[in-house]
Amino acid sequence: AKDDPTLAVTDAQFREVLEFIKRTRKEGRIDLSYACEGFLGGYEGEVRDDFYQCAAGVSAASIRVDGAISGCTSIRANFHQGNIYRDSFWDVWQNRFDKFRDREWARKGECADCKMWRFCLGGGMHLHDDQEHLMYCHYKRLQ
């Protein structure tokens, strides 16, 4: 979708989705929540229960079907930290998730001078491409 705009929702459609989630949550008939995609500014607390954070590699980890150890199954292979078939999970968890836990590397491009950096930390890890550039900024889309 990043390279083909016809596959992505527009900024207006994105806002419509968030408004739908907000209305649905207020109705209370179904449990609906926006995922850990990225920081949403004024929508925080309205479309999900908790304030945004990417827990990948901080308080969550995953093991993919091929044995790759990562912070989240949605993250690209260049962010994998080891493989369960050859590495100790405990060792990987204790020693290899620095990139997930110190996000200063993501403070570049549109994030470099962003006033919301302390809340967002560069968005979800899965929103970064193979060169570690942020593909979508949810906060910026809502401005």
Short mmCIF file of N, CA and C in Angstrom, two decimals:
data_model
loop_
_atom_site.label_atom_id
_atom_site.label_comp_id
_atom_site.label_asym_id
_atom_site.label_seq_id
_atom_site.Cartn_x
_atom_site.Cartn_y
_atom_site.Cartn_z
N ALA A 1 0.82 -1.19 0.00
CA ALA A 1 0.00 0.00 0.00
C ALA A 1 0.87 1.26 0.00
N LYS A 2 2.06 1.16 0.57
CA LYS A 2 2.95 2.33 0.59
C LYS A 2 3.33 2.75 -0.82
N ASP A 3 3.55 1.78 -1.70
CA ASP A 3 3.97 2.07 -3.07
C ASP A 3 2.81 2.19 -4.05
N ASP A 4 1.62 1.76 -3.64
CA ASP A 4 0.44 1.84 -4.50
C ASP A 4 -0.69 2.49 -3.71
N PRO A 5 -0.87 3.80 -3.87
CA PRO A 5 -1.87 4.54 -3.09
C PRO A 5 -3.29 4.01 -3.25
N THR A 6 -3.57 3.30 -4.32
CA THR A 6 -4.93 2.77 -4.51
C THR A 6 -5.25 1.67 -3.51
N LEU A 7 -4.23 1.12 -2.85
CA LEU A 7 -4.44 0.06 -1.87
C LEU A 7 -4.59 0.60 -0.44
N ALA A 8 -4.31 1.86 -0.24
CA ALA A 8 -4.33 2.44 1.11
C ALA A 8 -5.57 3.31 1.30
N VAL A 9 -6.03 3.40 2.54
CA VAL A 9 -7.13 4.31 2.84
C VAL A 9 -6.60 5.74 2.82
N THR A 10 -7.46 6.66 2.43
CA THR A 10 -7.08 8.07 2.43
C THR A 10 -7.07 8.58 3.87
N ASP A 11 -6.52 9.77 4.08
CA ASP A 11 -6.52 10.36 5.42
C ASP A 11 -7.96 10.54 5.91
N ALA A 12 -8.85 10.97 5.01
CA ALA A 12 -10.26 11.15 5.39
C ALA A 12 -10.90 9.81 5.77
N GLN A 13 -10.61 8.76 5.02
CA GLN A 13 -11.14 7.44 5.35
C GLN A 13 -10.58 6.94 6.68
N PHE A 14 -9.32 7.22 6.93
CA PHE A 14 -8.69 6.83 8.20
C PHE A 14 -9.42 7.49 9.37
N ARG A 15 -9.69 8.78 9.24
CA ARG A 15 -10.42 9.50 10.28
C ARG A 15 -11.82 8.92 10.45
N GLU A 16 -12.48 8.56 9.33
CA GLU A 16 -13.81 7.95 9.40
C GLU A 16 -13.78 6.65 10.19
N VAL A 17 -12.76 5.83 9.98
CA VAL A 17 -12.63 4.57 10.72
C VAL A 17 -12.50 4.85 12.21
N LEU A 18 -11.68 5.82 12.58
CA LEU A 18 -11.51 6.16 13.99
C LEU A 18 -12.80 6.71 14.59
N GLU A 19 -13.53 7.52 13.83
CA GLU A 19 -14.81 8.04 14.31
C GLU A 19 -15.82 6.90 14.50
N PHE A 20 -15.81 5.93 13.58
CA PHE A 20 -16.69 4.76 13.71
C PHE A 20 -16.36 3.98 14.99
N ILE A 21 -15.08 3.75 15.22
CA ILE A 21 -14.67 3.02 16.43
C ILE A 21 -15.08 3.80 17.68
N LYS A 22 -14.88 5.10 17.66
CA LYS A 22 -15.23 5.95 18.79
C LYS A 22 -16.74 5.86 19.09
N ARG A 23 -17.57 5.99 18.04
CA ARG A 23 -19.03 5.89 18.21
C ARG A 23 -19.44 4.51 18.73
N THR A 24 -18.86 3.48 18.14
CA THR A 24 -19.20 2.11 18.51
C THR A 24 -18.84 1.83 19.96
N ARG A 25 -17.71 2.31 20.40
CA ARG A 25 -17.30 2.12 21.80
C ARG A 25 -18.25 2.83 22.75
N LYS A 26 -18.73 4.03 22.35
CA LYS A 26 -19.67 4.76 23.20
C LYS A 26 -21.00 4.03 23.31
N GLU A 27 -21.43 3.39 22.21
CA GLU A 27 -22.68 2.61 22.24
C GLU A 27 -22.57 1.46 23.23
N GLY A 28 -21.40 0.85 23.31
CA GLY A 28 -21.15 -0.21 24.27
C GLY A 28 -21.75 -1.56 23.94
N ARG A 29 -22.27 -1.73 22.74
CA ARG A 29 -22.90 -3.01 22.39
C ARG A 29 -21.88 -4.07 21.99
N ILE A 30 -20.77 -3.66 21.41
CA ILE A 30 -19.69 -4.60 21.09
C ILE A 30 -18.37 -4.03 21.60
N ASP A 31 -17.45 -4.91 21.88
CA ASP A 31 -16.13 -4.51 22.36
C ASP A 31 -15.25 -4.28 21.14
N LEU A 32 -14.94 -3.04 20.85
CA LEU A 32 -14.15 -2.69 19.67
C LEU A 32 -13.00 -1.79 20.11
N SER A 33 -11.82 -2.06 19.57
CA SER A 33 -10.65 -1.29 19.96
C SER A 33 -9.67 -1.21 18.79
N TYR A 34 -9.08 -0.03 18.61
CA TYR A 34 -8.03 0.13 17.61
C TYR A 34 -6.76 -0.49 18.15
N ALA A 35 -6.03 -1.17 17.30
CA ALA A 35 -4.83 -1.91 17.71
C ALA A 35 -3.67 -0.97 18.04
N CYS A 36 -2.52 -1.56 18.26
CA CYS A 36 -1.31 -0.81 18.63
C CYS A 36 -0.57 -0.29 17.40
N GLU A 37 -1.30 0.26 16.48
CA GLU A 37 -0.73 0.71 15.21
C GLU A 37 0.18 1.93 15.34
N GLY A 38 -0.23 2.90 16.10
CA GLY A 38 0.56 4.11 16.22
C GLY A 38 -0.16 5.13 17.07
N PHE A 39 0.53 6.20 17.42
CA PHE A 39 -0.01 7.26 18.26
C PHE A 39 -1.09 8.02 17.50
N LEU A 40 -2.22 8.28 18.17
CA LEU A 40 -3.38 8.88 17.51
C LEU A 40 -3.77 10.24 18.06
N GLY A 41 -2.89 10.89 18.78
CA GLY A 41 -3.19 12.23 19.28
C GLY A 41 -4.47 12.26 20.10
N GLY A 42 -5.41 13.12 19.70
CA GLY A 42 -6.66 13.31 20.42
C GLY A 42 -7.57 12.10 20.46
N TYR A 43 -7.31 11.11 19.63
CA TYR A 43 -8.12 9.89 19.66
C TYR A 43 -7.67 8.91 20.74
N GLU A 44 -6.51 9.16 21.33
CA GLU A 44 -6.05 8.28 22.42
C GLU A 44 -7.09 8.28 23.53
N GLY A 45 -7.42 7.13 24.05
CA GLY A 45 -8.44 7.00 25.08
C GLY A 45 -9.85 6.94 24.54
N GLU A 46 -10.03 7.29 23.28
CA GLU A 46 -11.35 7.25 22.64
C GLU A 46 -11.56 5.99 21.81
N VAL A 47 -10.48 5.47 21.22
CA VAL A 47 -10.62 4.33 20.30
C VAL A 47 -9.93 3.06 20.79
N ARG A 48 -9.27 3.15 21.93
CA ARG A 48 -8.68 1.97 22.56
C ARG A 48 -8.60 2.22 24.06
N ASP A 49 -8.45 1.15 24.81
CA ASP A 49 -8.49 1.25 26.27
C ASP A 49 -7.24 1.90 26.86
N ASP A 50 -6.11 1.61 26.29
CA ASP A 50 -4.85 2.09 26.84
C ASP A 50 -4.20 3.11 25.93
N PHE A 51 -3.38 3.96 26.51
CA PHE A 51 -2.62 4.94 25.76
C PHE A 51 -1.62 4.19 24.87
N TYR A 52 -1.37 4.69 23.68
CA TYR A 52 -0.51 4.01 22.72
C TYR A 52 0.87 3.67 23.28
N GLN A 53 1.31 2.46 22.96
CA GLN A 53 2.71 2.07 23.12
C GLN A 53 2.94 0.85 22.24
N CYS A 54 4.10 0.76 21.67
CA CYS A 54 4.49 -0.44 20.93
C CYS A 54 5.24 -1.32 21.93
N ALA A 55 4.62 -2.42 22.32
CA ALA A 55 5.20 -3.32 23.32
C ALA A 55 6.20 -4.30 22.72
N ALA A 56 6.33 -4.30 21.40
CA ALA A 56 7.21 -5.25 20.72
C ALA A 56 8.63 -5.15 21.25
N GLY A 57 9.14 -6.27 21.76
CA GLY A 57 10.50 -6.33 22.25
C GLY A 57 10.72 -5.65 23.59
N VAL A 58 9.69 -5.02 24.13
CA VAL A 58 9.77 -4.35 25.43
C VAL A 58 9.10 -5.22 26.49
N SER A 59 7.85 -5.56 26.23
CA SER A 59 7.12 -6.45 27.15
C SER A 59 6.44 -7.58 26.40
N ALA A 60 6.71 -7.69 25.11
CA ALA A 60 6.13 -8.75 24.28
C ALA A 60 7.17 -9.27 23.30
N ALA A 61 7.07 -10.54 23.00
CA ALA A 61 7.94 -11.16 22.00
C ALA A 61 7.13 -12.20 21.25
N SER A 62 7.64 -12.63 20.13
CA SER A 62 6.96 -13.66 19.36
C SER A 62 7.97 -14.61 18.73
N ILE A 63 7.51 -15.79 18.47
CA ILE A 63 8.30 -16.78 17.75
C ILE A 63 7.51 -17.14 16.51
N ARG A 64 8.08 -16.87 15.35
CA ARG A 64 7.39 -17.13 14.09
C ARG A 64 7.50 -18.61 13.73
N VAL A 65 6.73 -19.03 12.77
CA VAL A 65 6.67 -20.44 12.39
C VAL A 65 8.04 -20.98 11.95
N ASP A 66 8.89 -20.11 11.41
CA ASP A 66 10.23 -20.54 10.99
C ASP A 66 11.24 -20.50 12.13
N GLY A 67 10.78 -20.14 13.34
CA GLY A 67 11.65 -20.08 14.51
C GLY A 67 12.21 -18.70 14.80
N ALA A 68 11.98 -17.74 13.91
CA ALA A 68 12.50 -16.39 14.11
C ALA A 68 11.94 -15.79 15.39
N ILE A 69 12.81 -15.18 16.18
CA ILE A 69 12.41 -14.52 17.41
C ILE A 69 12.32 -13.03 17.11
N SER A 70 11.15 -12.48 17.39
CA SER A 70 10.91 -11.07 17.10
C SER A 70 10.08 -10.46 18.21
N GLY A 71 9.87 -9.18 18.13
CA GLY A 71 9.03 -8.51 19.11
C GLY A 71 7.56 -8.65 18.80
N CYS A 72 7.25 -8.95 17.53
CA CYS A 72 5.86 -9.01 17.08
C CYS A 72 5.83 -9.76 15.75
N THR A 73 4.79 -10.50 15.51
CA THR A 73 4.70 -11.25 14.25
C THR A 73 4.50 -10.34 13.04
N SER A 74 4.13 -9.09 13.27
CA SER A 74 3.91 -8.16 12.16
C SER A 74 5.18 -7.43 11.71
N ILE A 75 6.27 -7.64 12.41
CA ILE A 75 7.50 -6.91 12.13
C ILE A 75 8.31 -7.57 11.02
N ARG A 76 8.93 -6.76 10.21
CA ARG A 76 9.75 -7.25 9.09
C ARG A 76 10.95 -8.06 9.57
N ALA A 77 11.43 -8.92 8.70
CA ALA A 77 12.51 -9.85 9.04
C ALA A 77 13.79 -9.14 9.48
N ASN A 78 14.05 -7.93 8.97
CA ASN A 78 15.28 -7.24 9.37
C ASN A 78 15.26 -6.83 10.85
N PHE A 79 14.14 -6.96 11.52
CA PHE A 79 14.05 -6.68 12.95
C PHE A 79 14.06 -7.95 13.80
N HIS A 80 14.14 -9.12 13.17
CA HIS A 80 14.22 -10.36 13.95
C HIS A 80 15.53 -10.37 14.74
N GLN A 81 15.49 -10.98 15.92
CA GLN A 81 16.64 -10.91 16.83
C GLN A 81 17.36 -12.24 17.01
N GLY A 82 16.83 -13.29 16.49
CA GLY A 82 17.46 -14.60 16.62
C GLY A 82 16.53 -15.67 16.09
N ASN A 83 16.86 -16.92 16.38
CA ASN A 83 16.03 -18.04 15.94
C ASN A 83 15.99 -19.07 17.05
N ILE A 84 14.82 -19.49 17.41
CA ILE A 84 14.62 -20.41 18.53
C ILE A 84 15.31 -21.75 18.32
N TYR A 85 15.57 -22.11 17.07
CA TYR A 85 16.22 -23.39 16.78
C TYR A 85 17.72 -23.37 17.02
N ARG A 86 18.30 -22.17 17.10
CA ARG A 86 19.74 -22.10 17.34
C ARG A 86 20.13 -21.18 18.50
N ASP A 87 19.18 -20.38 18.99
CA ASP A 87 19.48 -19.42 20.05
C ASP A 87 18.61 -19.68 21.28
N SER A 88 19.16 -19.36 22.43
CA SER A 88 18.38 -19.41 23.67
C SER A 88 17.43 -18.22 23.69
N PHE A 89 16.14 -18.49 23.85
CA PHE A 89 15.18 -17.39 23.90
C PHE A 89 15.54 -16.40 25.01
N TRP A 90 15.88 -16.91 26.18
CA TRP A 90 16.23 -16.05 27.30
C TRP A 90 17.42 -15.16 26.97
N ASP A 91 18.43 -15.71 26.34
CA ASP A 91 19.60 -14.92 25.95
C ASP A 91 19.21 -13.84 24.94
N VAL A 92 18.40 -14.22 23.97
CA VAL A 92 17.95 -13.24 22.97
C VAL A 92 17.16 -12.13 23.66
N TRP A 93 16.22 -12.51 24.54
CA TRP A 93 15.39 -11.52 25.23
C TRP A 93 16.25 -10.57 26.08
N GLN A 94 17.23 -11.10 26.76
CA GLN A 94 18.06 -10.29 27.64
C GLN A 94 19.08 -9.43 26.90
N ASN A 95 19.53 -9.86 25.74
CA ASN A 95 20.68 -9.22 25.12
C ASN A 95 20.51 -8.66 23.71
N ARG A 96 19.42 -8.95 23.04
CA ARG A 96 19.35 -8.55 21.63
C ARG A 96 18.20 -7.62 21.25
N PHE A 97 17.43 -7.17 22.16
CA PHE A 97 16.28 -6.34 21.80
C PHE A 97 16.54 -4.85 22.01
N ASP A 98 17.79 -4.42 21.97
CA ASP A 98 18.14 -3.02 22.21
C ASP A 98 17.40 -2.07 21.27
N LYS A 99 17.31 -2.41 20.00
CA LYS A 99 16.66 -1.55 19.01
C LYS A 99 15.20 -1.31 19.36
N PHE A 100 14.58 -2.28 20.00
CA PHE A 100 13.18 -2.15 20.39
C PHE A 100 13.04 -1.29 21.65
N ARG A 101 14.01 -1.36 22.51
CA ARG A 101 13.92 -0.72 23.82
C ARG A 101 14.49 0.70 23.85
N ASP A 102 15.38 1.01 22.94
CA ASP A 102 15.90 2.36 22.80
C ASP A 102 15.57 2.82 21.39
N ARG A 103 14.55 3.62 21.26
CA ARG A 103 14.03 3.97 19.94
C ARG A 103 14.64 5.23 19.33
N GLU A 104 15.73 5.73 19.90
CA GLU A 104 16.36 6.94 19.35
C GLU A 104 16.72 6.78 17.87
N TRP A 105 17.01 5.56 17.42
CA TRP A 105 17.35 5.34 16.00
C TRP A 105 16.20 5.78 15.09
N ALA A 106 14.98 5.78 15.60
CA ALA A 106 13.81 6.13 14.79
C ALA A 106 13.55 7.63 14.76
N ARG A 107 14.30 8.38 15.52
CA ARG A 107 14.09 9.83 15.58
C ARG A 107 14.79 10.50 14.41
N LYS A 108 14.22 10.31 13.24
CA LYS A 108 14.76 10.87 12.00
C LYS A 108 13.61 11.18 11.06
N GLY A 109 13.92 11.84 9.96
CA GLY A 109 12.87 12.18 9.01
C GLY A 109 11.79 13.01 9.68
N GLU A 110 10.54 12.66 9.43
CA GLU A 110 9.44 13.44 10.00
C GLU A 110 9.35 13.33 11.52
N CYS A 111 10.00 12.34 12.11
CA CYS A 111 9.98 12.18 13.57
C CYS A 111 11.01 13.07 14.27
N ALA A 112 12.02 13.52 13.54
CA ALA A 112 13.16 14.21 14.15
C ALA A 112 12.77 15.36 15.06
N ASP A 113 11.85 16.20 14.62
CA ASP A 113 11.47 17.38 15.40
C ASP A 113 10.01 17.34 15.85
N CYS A 114 9.43 16.18 15.86
CA CYS A 114 8.01 16.06 16.19
C CYS A 114 7.77 16.33 17.67
N LYS A 115 6.79 17.18 17.96
CA LYS A 115 6.46 17.51 19.36
C LYS A 115 5.81 16.35 20.09
N MET A 116 5.38 15.33 19.38
CA MET A 116 4.74 14.17 20.00
C MET A 116 5.68 12.99 20.18
N TRP A 117 6.97 13.17 19.89
CA TRP A 117 7.94 12.08 19.96
C TRP A 117 7.87 11.32 21.28
N ARG A 118 7.80 12.01 22.38
CA ARG A 118 7.84 11.34 23.69
C ARG A 118 6.65 10.41 23.92
N PHE A 119 5.56 10.62 23.19
CA PHE A 119 4.39 9.74 23.30
C PHE A 119 4.44 8.61 22.27
N CYS A 120 5.03 8.89 21.13
CA CYS A 120 4.97 8.00 19.98
C CYS A 120 6.22 7.12 19.81
N LEU A 121 7.39 7.72 20.00
CA LEU A 121 8.68 7.03 19.81
C LEU A 121 8.82 6.43 18.42
N GLY A 122 8.27 7.11 17.43
CA GLY A 122 8.45 6.66 16.05
C GLY A 122 7.42 5.67 15.57
N GLY A 123 6.35 5.47 16.31
CA GLY A 123 5.28 4.57 15.87
C GLY A 123 5.61 3.11 16.10
N GLY A 124 4.71 2.26 15.66
CA GLY A 124 4.88 0.82 15.81
C GLY A 124 6.08 0.31 15.02
N MET A 125 6.78 -0.65 15.58
CA MET A 125 7.95 -1.22 14.90
C MET A 125 7.58 -1.76 13.52
N HIS A 126 6.38 -2.29 13.38
CA HIS A 126 5.97 -2.87 12.10
C HIS A 126 5.67 -1.81 11.05
N LEU A 127 5.68 -0.54 11.42
CA LEU A 127 5.43 0.54 10.47
C LEU A 127 6.72 1.05 9.82
N HIS A 128 7.84 0.39 10.11
CA HIS A 128 9.13 0.77 9.52
C HIS A 128 9.50 -0.20 8.40
N ASP A 129 10.04 0.36 7.32
CA ASP A 129 10.40 -0.47 6.17
C ASP A 129 11.77 -1.14 6.39
N ASP A 130 12.26 -1.80 5.37
CA ASP A 130 13.52 -2.53 5.49
C ASP A 130 14.73 -1.63 5.74
N GLN A 131 14.59 -0.34 5.41
CA GLN A 131 15.67 0.62 5.67
C GLN A 131 15.42 1.38 6.98
N GLU A 132 14.45 0.91 7.76
CA GLU A 132 14.10 1.48 9.07
C GLU A 132 13.49 2.87 8.98
N HIS A 133 12.87 3.20 7.86
CA HIS A 133 12.16 4.47 7.71
C HIS A 133 10.69 4.25 8.02
N LEU A 134 10.08 5.22 8.68
CA LEU A 134 8.66 5.16 9.00
C LEU A 134 7.84 5.28 7.72
N MET A 135 6.97 4.30 7.48
CA MET A 135 6.15 4.32 6.27
C MET A 135 4.90 5.17 6.44
N TYR A 136 4.28 5.13 7.62
CA TYR A 136 3.06 5.89 7.89
C TYR A 136 3.12 6.49 9.28
N CYS A 137 2.79 7.75 9.39
CA CYS A 137 2.66 8.41 10.69
C CYS A 137 1.18 8.65 10.92
N HIS A 138 0.61 7.92 11.85
CA HIS A 138 -0.82 8.06 12.13
C HIS A 138 -1.15 9.46 12.64
N TYR A 139 -0.32 9.98 13.51
CA TYR A 139 -0.55 11.32 14.06
C TYR A 139 -0.58 12.36 12.94
N LYS A 140 0.39 12.30 12.05
CA LYS A 140 0.46 13.27 10.94
C LYS A 140 -0.76 13.14 10.03
N ARG A 141 -1.23 11.93 9.82
CA ARG A 141 -2.40 11.72 8.96
C ARG A 141 -3.64 12.40 9.54
N LEU A 142 -3.67 12.58 10.84
CA LEU A 142 -4.85 13.16 11.49
C LEU A 142 -4.78 14.67 11.62
N GLN A 143 -3.69 15.28 11.20
CA GLN A 143 -3.54 16.74 11.32
C GLN A 143 -4.22 17.45 10.18
#
